Short mmCIF file of C-alpha atoms in Angstrom, two decimals:
data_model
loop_
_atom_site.label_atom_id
_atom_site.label_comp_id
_atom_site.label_asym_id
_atom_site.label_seq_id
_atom_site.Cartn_x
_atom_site.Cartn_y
_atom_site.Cartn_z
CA UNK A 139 10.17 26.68 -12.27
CA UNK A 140 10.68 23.10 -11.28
CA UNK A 141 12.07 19.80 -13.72
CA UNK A 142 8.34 19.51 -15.06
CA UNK A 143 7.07 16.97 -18.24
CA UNK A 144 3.78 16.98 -20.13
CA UNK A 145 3.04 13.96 -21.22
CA UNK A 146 1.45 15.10 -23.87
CA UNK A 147 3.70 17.45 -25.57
CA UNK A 148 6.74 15.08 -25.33
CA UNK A 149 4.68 12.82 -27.49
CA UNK A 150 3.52 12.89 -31.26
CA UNK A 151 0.04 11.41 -30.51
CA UNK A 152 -2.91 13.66 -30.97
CA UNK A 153 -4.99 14.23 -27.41
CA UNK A 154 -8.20 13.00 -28.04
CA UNK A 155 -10.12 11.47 -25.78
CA UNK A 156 -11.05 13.48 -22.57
CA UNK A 157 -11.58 12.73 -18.87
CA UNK A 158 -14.31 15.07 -17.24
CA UNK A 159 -14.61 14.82 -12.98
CA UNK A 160 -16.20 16.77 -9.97
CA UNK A 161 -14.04 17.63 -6.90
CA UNK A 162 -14.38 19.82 -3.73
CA UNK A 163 -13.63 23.07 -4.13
CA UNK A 164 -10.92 22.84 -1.59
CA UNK A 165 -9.08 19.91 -3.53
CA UNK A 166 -9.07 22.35 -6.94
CA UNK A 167 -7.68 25.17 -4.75
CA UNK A 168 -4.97 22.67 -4.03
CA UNK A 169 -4.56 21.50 -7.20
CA UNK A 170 -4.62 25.18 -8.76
CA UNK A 171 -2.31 26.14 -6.19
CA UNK A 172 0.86 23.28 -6.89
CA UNK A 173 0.12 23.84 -10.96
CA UNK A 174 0.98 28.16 -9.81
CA UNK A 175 3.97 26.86 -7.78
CA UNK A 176 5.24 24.65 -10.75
CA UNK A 177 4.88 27.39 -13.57
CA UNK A 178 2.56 25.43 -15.60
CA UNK A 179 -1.03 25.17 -17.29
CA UNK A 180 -3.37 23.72 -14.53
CA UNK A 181 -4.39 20.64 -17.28
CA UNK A 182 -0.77 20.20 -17.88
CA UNK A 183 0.00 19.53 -14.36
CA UNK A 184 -3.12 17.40 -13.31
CA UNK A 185 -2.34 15.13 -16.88
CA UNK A 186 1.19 14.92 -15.69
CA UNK A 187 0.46 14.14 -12.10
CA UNK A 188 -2.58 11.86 -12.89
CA UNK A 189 0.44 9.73 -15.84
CA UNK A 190 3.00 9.62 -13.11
CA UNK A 191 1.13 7.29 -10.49
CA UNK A 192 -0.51 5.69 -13.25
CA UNK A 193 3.03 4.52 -14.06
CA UNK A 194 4.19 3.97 -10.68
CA UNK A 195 0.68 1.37 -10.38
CA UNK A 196 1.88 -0.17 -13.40
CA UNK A 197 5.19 -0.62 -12.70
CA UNK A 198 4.29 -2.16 -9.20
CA UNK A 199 2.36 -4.58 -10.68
CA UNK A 200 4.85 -5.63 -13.06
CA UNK A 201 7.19 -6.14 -11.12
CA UNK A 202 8.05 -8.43 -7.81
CA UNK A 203 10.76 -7.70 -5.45
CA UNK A 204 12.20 -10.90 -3.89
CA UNK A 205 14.54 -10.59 -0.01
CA UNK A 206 17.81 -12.25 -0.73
CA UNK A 207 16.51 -15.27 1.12
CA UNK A 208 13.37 -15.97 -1.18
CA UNK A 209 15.54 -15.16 -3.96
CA UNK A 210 17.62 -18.65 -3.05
CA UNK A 211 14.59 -20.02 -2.37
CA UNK A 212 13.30 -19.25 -5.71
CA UNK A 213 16.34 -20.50 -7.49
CA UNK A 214 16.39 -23.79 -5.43
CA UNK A 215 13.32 -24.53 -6.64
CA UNK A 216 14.16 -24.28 -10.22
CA UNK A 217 17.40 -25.95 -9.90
CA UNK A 218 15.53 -28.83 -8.52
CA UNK A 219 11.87 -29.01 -9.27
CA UNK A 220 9.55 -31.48 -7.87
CA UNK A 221 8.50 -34.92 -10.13
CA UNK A 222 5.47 -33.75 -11.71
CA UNK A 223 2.02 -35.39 -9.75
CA UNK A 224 -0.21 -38.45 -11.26
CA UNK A 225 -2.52 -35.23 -12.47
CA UNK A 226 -0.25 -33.02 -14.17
CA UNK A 227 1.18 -36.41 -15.85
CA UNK A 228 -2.98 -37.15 -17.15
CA UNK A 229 -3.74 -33.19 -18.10
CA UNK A 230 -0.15 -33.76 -20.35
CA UNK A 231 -1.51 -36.96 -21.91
CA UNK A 232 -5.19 -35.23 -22.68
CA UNK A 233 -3.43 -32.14 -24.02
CA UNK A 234 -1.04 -34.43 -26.71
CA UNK A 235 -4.57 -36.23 -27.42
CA UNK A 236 -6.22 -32.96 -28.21
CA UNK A 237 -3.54 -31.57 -30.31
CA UNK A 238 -2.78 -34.94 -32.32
CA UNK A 239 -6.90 -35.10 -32.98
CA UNK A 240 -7.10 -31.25 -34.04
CA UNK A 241 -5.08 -32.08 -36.98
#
């Protein structure tokens, strides 16, 4: 049997909500099949596989990869930032105004 982790029974929270779906008969044969290969419970595996890429979506999202030249780029720009404009200057003053009125 492969390296395989259940989500589930690596954690103390109880399972209780449920996630009911239809597929083609030919993608549960599939399924079925790689859950035989791996040794385990077909729930097991599709909960496992199912947690996997939802952390691998996560994690993408989370995080942004920079080349080495955008990474300069990046840092430039926060060594040195631009003056802020005659609008940002006005939202500032409105937002003190707001905050020194609220109290």
């Amino acid at each position: 049997m492969l390296n395989f982790i259940d989500p589930d029974v690596s954690s103390s929270e109880k399972a209780t909500d449920s996630i009911e779906m239809r597929i083609k008969p030919s993608v549960k044969s599939g399924i079925v099949r790689a859950a035989e290969l791996m040794g385990v419970p077909l729930t097991s595996f599709v909960r496992a596989s199912a947690m996997r890429d939802a952390e691998r979506v996560l994690r993408d999202h989370q995080t942004t990869v920079l080349s080495a030249r955008a990474q300069r780029a990046l840092l430039a720009a926060l060594d040195s930032p631009p003056p802020p404009t005659q609008a940002a200057l006005e939202a500032a003053d409105r937002y003190r105004a707001r905050i020194a009125n609220a109290g």
